[in-house]
Amino acid sequence: SDSPPGIALINMGSVPTRAAAAEAAFAEGASAAEAAARADEGIHVTSDINASEAFRRHLSHVLVERALDKALA
């Protein structure tokens, strides 16, 4: 199938969530890096003893870009 990938994020908050902005950007032709840069848009991200909000946001960008690159390979 040629449908765009769904992108889900876990451990960003209390429940798994879709990275809708990244999905939309990728579906509109953005590169993996461009779509990944939008991975945390519109998502409520929490901090706890394991990771800060800033770290989780950064990690979402890195991991989404890696996943999209791998999916395209």
PDB file of C-alpha atoms in Angstrom:
ATOM      1  CA  SER A   1       0.000   0.000   0.000  1.00  0.00           C
ATOM      2  CA  ASP A   2       1.138   3.563  -0.689  1.00  0.00           C
ATOM      3  CA  SER A   3      -0.600   5.117   2.283  1.00  0.00           C
ATOM      4  CA  PRO A   4       1.529   7.411   4.446  1.00  0.00           C
ATOM      5  CA  PRO A   5       2.892   5.944   7.671  1.00  0.00           C
ATOM      6  CA  GLY A   6       1.171   6.422  10.984  1.00  0.00           C
ATOM      7  CA  ILE A   7       3.469   7.781  13.669  1.00  0.00           C
ATOM      8  CA  ALA A   8       2.807   6.992  17.312  1.00  0.00           C
ATOM      9  CA  LEU A   9       4.784   8.243  20.294  1.00  0.00           C
ATOM     10  CA  ILE A  10       4.980   6.528  23.665  1.00  0.00           C
ATOM     11  CA  ASN A  11       6.345   7.793  26.980  1.00  0.00           C
ATOM     12  CA  MET A  12       5.635  11.421  26.077  1.00  0.00           C
ATOM     13  CA  GLY A  13       2.826  11.613  28.604  1.00  0.00           C
ATOM     14  CA  SER A  14       0.398   9.342  30.361  1.00  0.00           C
ATOM     15  CA  VAL A  15      -0.914   7.680  27.179  1.00  0.00           C
ATOM     16  CA  PRO A  16       0.477   6.883  23.717  1.00  0.00           C
ATOM     17  CA  THR A  17      -0.362   9.531  21.138  1.00  0.00           C
ATOM     18  CA  ARG A  18      -0.204  10.099  17.388  1.00  0.00           C
ATOM     19  CA  ALA A  19       2.271  12.586  15.972  1.00  0.00           C
ATOM     20  CA  ALA A  20      -0.389  14.095  13.712  1.00  0.00           C
ATOM     21  CA  ALA A  21       1.665  17.111  12.611  1.00  0.00           C
ATOM     22  CA  ALA A  22       4.553  14.881  11.544  1.00  0.00           C
ATOM     23  CA  GLU A  23       2.176  12.523   9.737  1.00  0.00           C
ATOM     24  CA  ALA A  24       0.579  15.423   7.852  1.00  0.00           C
ATOM     25  CA  ALA A  25       3.931  16.971   6.934  1.00  0.00           C
ATOM     26  CA  PHE A  26       5.251  13.657   5.623  1.00  0.00           C
ATOM     27  CA  ALA A  27       2.045  13.004   3.654  1.00  0.00           C
ATOM     28  CA  GLU A  28       2.439  16.449   2.055  1.00  0.00           C
ATOM     29  CA  GLY A  29       5.939  15.598   0.835  1.00  0.00           C
ATOM     30  CA  ALA A  30       8.202  16.776   3.646  1.00  0.00           C
ATOM     31  CA  SER A  31      11.477  14.938   4.103  1.00  0.00           C
ATOM     32  CA  ALA A  32      11.960  12.622   7.048  1.00  0.00           C
ATOM     33  CA  ALA A  33      13.921  15.352   8.862  1.00  0.00           C
ATOM     34  CA  GLU A  34      11.288  18.015   8.159  1.00  0.00           C
ATOM     35  CA  ALA A  35       8.447  15.771   9.317  1.00  0.00           C
ATOM     36  CA  ALA A  36      10.386  14.679  12.403  1.00  0.00           C
ATOM     37  CA  ALA A  37      10.913  18.310  13.395  1.00  0.00           C
ATOM     38  CA  ARG A  38       7.133  18.509  13.842  1.00  0.00           C
ATOM     39  CA  ALA A  39       6.803  15.262  15.832  1.00  0.00           C
ATOM     40  CA  ASP A  40       5.930  16.958  19.118  1.00  0.00           C
ATOM     41  CA  GLU A  41       3.632  19.703  17.793  1.00  0.00           C
ATOM     42  CA  GLY A  42       0.301  19.779  19.573  1.00  0.00           C
ATOM     43  CA  ILE A  43       1.268  17.060  22.046  1.00  0.00           C
ATOM     44  CA  HIS A  44       1.139  17.462  25.804  1.00  0.00           C
ATOM     45  CA  VAL A  45       4.544  16.270  27.008  1.00  0.00           C
ATOM     46  CA  THR A  46       5.286  15.646  30.666  1.00  0.00           C
ATOM     47  CA  SER A  47       8.399  15.588  32.828  1.00  0.00           C
ATOM     48  CA  ASP A  48       9.086  13.023  35.519  1.00  0.00           C
ATOM     49  CA  ILE A  49      12.026  11.444  37.325  1.00  0.00           C
ATOM     50  CA  ASN A  50      13.041   9.612  34.146  1.00  0.00           C
ATOM     51  CA  ALA A  51      13.171  12.478  31.647  1.00  0.00           C
ATOM     52  CA  SER A  52      12.479  16.177  31.264  1.00  0.00           C
ATOM     53  CA  GLU A  53       9.942  17.573  28.833  1.00  0.00           C
ATOM     54  CA  ALA A  54      12.753  19.049  26.713  1.00  0.00           C
ATOM     55  CA  PHE A  55      14.556  15.715  26.497  1.00  0.00           C
ATOM     56  CA  ARG A  56      11.374  13.871  25.477  1.00  0.00           C
ATOM     57  CA  ARG A  57      10.646  16.450  22.779  1.00  0.00           C
ATOM     58  CA  HIS A  58      14.203  16.174  21.449  1.00  0.00           C
ATOM     59  CA  LEU A  59      14.047  12.377  21.511  1.00  0.00           C
ATOM     60  CA  SER A  60      10.757  12.371  19.593  1.00  0.00           C
ATOM     61  CA  HIS A  61      12.442  14.282  16.752  1.00  0.00           C
ATOM     62  CA  VAL A  62      15.442  11.960  16.650  1.00  0.00           C
ATOM     63  CA  LEU A  63      13.476   8.713  16.808  1.00  0.00           C
ATOM     64  CA  VAL A  64      10.807   9.760  14.304  1.00  0.00           C
ATOM     65  CA  GLU A  65      13.483  10.783  11.804  1.00  0.00           C
ATOM     66  CA  ARG A  66      15.283   7.458  12.244  1.00  0.00           C
ATOM     67  CA  ALA A  67      12.049   5.504  11.843  1.00  0.00           C
ATOM     68  CA  LEU A  68      11.021   7.371   8.697  1.00  0.00           C
ATOM     69  CA  ASP A  69      14.503   6.997   7.194  1.00  0.00           C
ATOM     70  CA  LYS A  70      14.393   3.267   7.891  1.00  0.00           C
ATOM     71  CA  ALA A  71      10.885   2.947   6.448  1.00  0.00           C
ATOM     72  CA  LEU A  72      12.029   4.643   3.248  1.00  0.00           C
ATOM     73  CA  ALA A  73      15.175   2.527   2.850  1.00  0.00           C
TER      74      ALA A  73
END
